[in-house]
Coordinates of C-alpha atoms in Angstrom, one line a residue:
M1 CA 0.1 0.1 0.0
S2 CA 1.4 3.4 -1.0
V3 CA 2.4 5.7 1.7
V4 CA 2.6 9.6 1.8
L5 CA 5.0 11.2 4.4
Q6 CA 3.6 14.8 5.9
Q7 CA 5.5 17.3 8.0
F8 CA 3.9 20.3 9.4
A9 CA 6.3 23.4 9.7
R10 CA 5.9 27.1 10.6
A11 CA 7.6 29.8 8.9
P12 CA 10.9 30.7 10.9
V13 CA 9.9 34.1 12.2
P14 CA 11.9 35.3 15.6
G15 CA 9.3 35.5 18.1
R16 CA 6.5 33.4 16.5
V17 CA 8.1 30.2 16.8
K18 CA 9.7 28.2 19.9
T19 CA 8.4 30.9 22.1
R20 CA 8.4 28.6 25.0
M21 CA 12.3 28.6 24.7
Q22 CA 12.3 32.2 25.7
P23 CA 13.8 33.8 27.6
A24 CA 16.2 30.7 28.1
L25 CA 17.2 31.3 24.4
S26 CA 16.8 34.8 22.6
P27 CA 13.9 35.4 19.8
G28 CA 16.8 34.8 17.3
E29 CA 18.2 31.9 19.0
A30 CA 14.7 30.3 19.2
C31 CA 14.2 30.9 15.6
A32 CA 17.4 29.0 14.6
L33 CA 16.9 26.2 16.7
H34 CA 13.2 25.9 14.8
E35 CA 15.0 26.2 11.7
Q36 CA 17.4 23.3 12.7
L37 CA 14.8 21.3 13.6
V38 CA 12.4 21.7 10.4
L39 CA 15.5 20.9 8.2
W40 CA 16.3 17.6 10.4
T41 CA 13.0 16.3 10.3
T42 CA 12.7 16.9 6.4
R43 CA 15.9 15.0 5.9
S44 CA 15.0 12.0 8.3
L45 CA 11.3 11.7 6.2
L46 CA 13.4 11.7 2.7
Q47 CA 16.1 9.4 3.8
A48 CA 13.2 6.9 5.0
H49 CA 12.4 6.3 1.3
L50 CA 8.9 5.4 2.3
G51 CA 7.1 7.4 0.0
P52 CA 6.9 11.1 -1.2
V53 CA 7.2 13.9 1.3
E54 CA 4.9 17.0 1.5
L55 CA 5.6 19.9 3.6
W56 CA 2.4 21.6 4.9
T57 CA 3.5 25.3 5.8
A58 CA 2.2 27.8 7.8
G59 CA 2.8 31.5 7.9
G60 CA 4.6 31.8 4.2
G61 CA 5.4 29.1 2.2
D62 CA 7.6 31.3 0.2
H63 CA 10.3 31.3 3.0
A64 CA 13.9 30.6 2.2
L65 CA 13.9 27.7 4.5
F66 CA 10.9 25.7 2.9
Q67 CA 12.4 26.4 -0.5
Q68 CA 15.7 24.6 0.5
C69 CA 13.4 21.6 1.8
L70 CA 11.9 21.6 -2.0
S71 CA 15.5 21.6 -3.4
E72 CA 16.5 18.7 -1.4
G73 CA 13.8 16.6 -2.3
V74 CA 10.3 17.2 -0.9
S75 CA 7.6 16.7 -3.3
R76 CA 5.6 19.5 -2.9
L77 CA 4.8 22.5 -0.6
C78 CA 1.3 22.5 0.6
V79 CA -0.5 25.2 2.9
Q80 CA -2.2 24.4 5.9
Q81 CA -5.8 25.3 6.0
G82 CA -8.0 25.3 9.5
V83 CA -8.8 27.3 12.2
D84 CA -6.9 25.2 14.9
L85 CA -4.2 22.3 14.7
G86 CA -7.0 19.6 14.5
E87 CA -8.7 21.1 11.4
R88 CA -5.4 21.8 9.7
M89 CA -4.3 18.0 10.6
Q90 CA -7.7 16.6 9.2
H91 CA -7.2 18.7 6.2
A92 CA -3.6 17.4 5.6
L93 CA -4.4 13.7 6.3
T94 CA -7.6 13.7 4.1
A95 CA -5.7 15.3 1.2
G96 CA -3.0 12.5 1.5
L97 CA -5.2 9.9 1.8
Q98 CA -6.7 11.1 -1.8
K99 CA -3.5 10.0 -3.3
A100 CA -2.3 7.1 -1.1
G101 CA -3.7 4.3 1.0
R102 CA -1.6 5.4 4.2
V103 CA -0.7 8.7 5.5
V104 CA 1.9 9.6 8.3
L105 CA 1.9 13.3 9.5
V106 CA 4.7 14.5 11.9
G107 CA 5.5 17.9 13.3
S108 CA 9.2 19.5 13.3
D109 CA 9.7 19.1 16.9
C110 CA 11.1 15.6 17.3
P111 CA 14.6 14.6 15.8
W112 CA 14.3 11.0 17.2
I113 CA 11.8 10.4 14.3
D114 CA 13.7 7.8 12.1
R115 CA 12.9 5.5 9.6
A116 CA 12.5 2.6 12.1
Y117 CA 9.8 4.7 13.8
L118 CA 7.9 5.7 10.8
E119 CA 8.1 1.8 9.7
L120 CA 6.7 0.9 12.9
A121 CA 3.6 3.5 12.2
V122 CA 3.0 1.9 8.6
Q123 CA 3.1 -1.4 9.9
A124 CA 0.5 -0.8 12.8
L125 CA -1.7 0.6 10.0
E126 CA -2.1 -2.6 8.6
R127 CA -4.2 -3.6 12.1
D128 CA -5.6 -0.2 13.1
D129 CA -7.3 2.9 11.6
I130 CA -5.2 5.8 13.6
V131 CA -1.6 5.5 15.0
L132 CA -0.3 8.0 17.3
G133 CA 3.3 8.5 18.4
P134 CA 3.2 10.0 22.1
A135 CA 5.4 13.0 23.2
L136 CA 6.5 12.6 26.7
D137 CA 4.6 16.0 27.5
G138 CA 1.4 14.4 27.2
G139 CA 1.1 15.5 23.3
F140 CA 1.9 13.5 20.2
V141 CA 4.8 13.6 17.6
L142 CA 3.3 11.7 14.9
I143 CA -0.2 10.7 13.7
A144 CA -1.0 8.2 11.0
A145 CA -4.2 7.1 9.2
R146 CA -5.6 4.6 6.8
C147 CA -9.0 6.4 6.7
A148 CA -10.5 9.7 6.2
L149 CA -11.0 11.0 9.9
R150 CA -14.4 12.6 10.8
R151 CA -13.9 15.9 12.2
G152 CA -15.2 14.6 15.8
V153 CA -11.7 13.0 16.5
F154 CA -9.9 16.5 16.9
D155 CA -13.1 18.4 18.2
G156 CA -12.6 20.3 21.5
V157 CA -9.1 19.1 22.0
S158 CA -7.0 21.2 24.4
W159 CA -4.2 22.0 21.9
G160 CA -0.8 22.6 23.7
T161 CA -1.8 20.9 26.8
D162 CA -0.5 17.8 28.2
T163 CA -4.0 16.0 27.8
V164 CA -3.7 16.2 24.2
L165 CA -3.0 12.6 23.6
A166 CA -5.5 11.4 26.1
E167 CA -8.3 13.8 24.6
T168 CA -7.6 12.4 20.9
L169 CA -7.8 8.7 21.9
A170 CA -11.1 9.3 23.8
R171 CA -12.4 11.1 20.8
A172 CA -11.2 8.5 18.3
A173 CA -12.7 5.6 20.4
E174 CA -16.1 7.7 20.4
A175 CA -15.9 8.0 16.8
G176 CA -15.4 4.2 16.3
Y177 CA -11.9 4.1 15.1
S178 CA -9.4 1.6 16.4
T179 CA -6.0 3.0 17.6
A180 CA -2.5 1.9 18.4
L181 CA 0.3 3.9 20.2
L182 CA 4.0 3.8 19.2
P183 CA 6.7 4.1 21.9
P184 CA 6.9 7.7 23.3
L185 CA 9.3 10.3 22.3
Q186 CA 10.6 13.4 23.5
D187 CA 10.0 16.6 21.5
I188 CA 12.1 19.8 21.7
D189 CA 9.4 22.5 22.9
R190 CA 11.1 23.6 26.1
P191 CA 14.6 24.8 27.8
D192 CA 14.7 21.6 30.0
D193 CA 14.6 19.6 26.2
L194 CA 17.7 21.3 25.1
A195 CA 20.1 19.1 27.0
A196 CA 18.7 16.0 25.2
W197 CA 19.1 18.0 21.7
R198 CA 22.7 18.7 22.4
V199 CA 23.3 15.3 23.6
L200 CA 21.7 14.1 19.9
L201 CA 23.9 16.5 18.3
A202 CA 27.0 15.3 20.1
A203 CA 26.5 11.7 19.1
V204 CA 25.8 12.7 15.6
S205 CA 28.8 14.8 15.5
G206 CA 30.8 11.8 16.8
S207 CA 29.5 9.5 14.7
G208 CA 30.9 11.2 11.7
G209 CA 27.3 13.3 11.1
R210 CA 24.4 12.6 9.3
S211 CA 23.7 13.1 5.7
G212 CA 23.7 16.8 5.0
G213 CA 23.9 17.6 8.7
G214 CA 26.7 19.9 8.5
A215 CA 25.1 22.5 6.4
L216 CA 22.6 23.3 9.1
G217 CA 24.9 25.1 11.2
F218 CA 23.6 23.8 14.5
V219 CA 23.7 26.0 17.9
G220 CA 24.0 24.1 21.0
T221 CA 23.1 27.0 23.1
D222 CA 22.7 26.5 27.0
P223 CA 19.7 27.4 28.7

């Protein structure tokens, strides 16, 4: 069954991205971190070779960062549509399922999503309608689907809180969908997460780096 990989990302504007990193990071540093994570995620999806990669943007699809992602192999840039995150995800997933039998959607905050994790999601879709990759903070870093989702799955979810995963699971069950959970992963959202990010960068540097990673100009700013 064919697979489409989708990535959500906001345009990197200082003061509008990674705001929870402030004041540990300046607006400019937080924005640079956001750009690094967007590129990291894009490259992880492309290197997985599971299907075409779509980058769904918000805040300005013509930004140089998104054009770089396009030049590196992203199949197309799409504009997120909806009044909240739930509507935007539902729209993207529905669009993906018009082209493929499986859709896997990720954000740009979790650099631990790799080919093996994505493959787990695709495999789980053989049994269940919806697959979620939990985040350690109570949200989720990945959602995958094999059928169009009704709006009720995302209605009333308290986005940005530690109950996002639990609320989404409850609404999916109420709507009659079967669900599966992947192993939880950490995302990079708050100053406390920066230590794990630096450890990951050090590990990658020590192993010779990832493909294209040297071009990112990573910073390991201390909180």
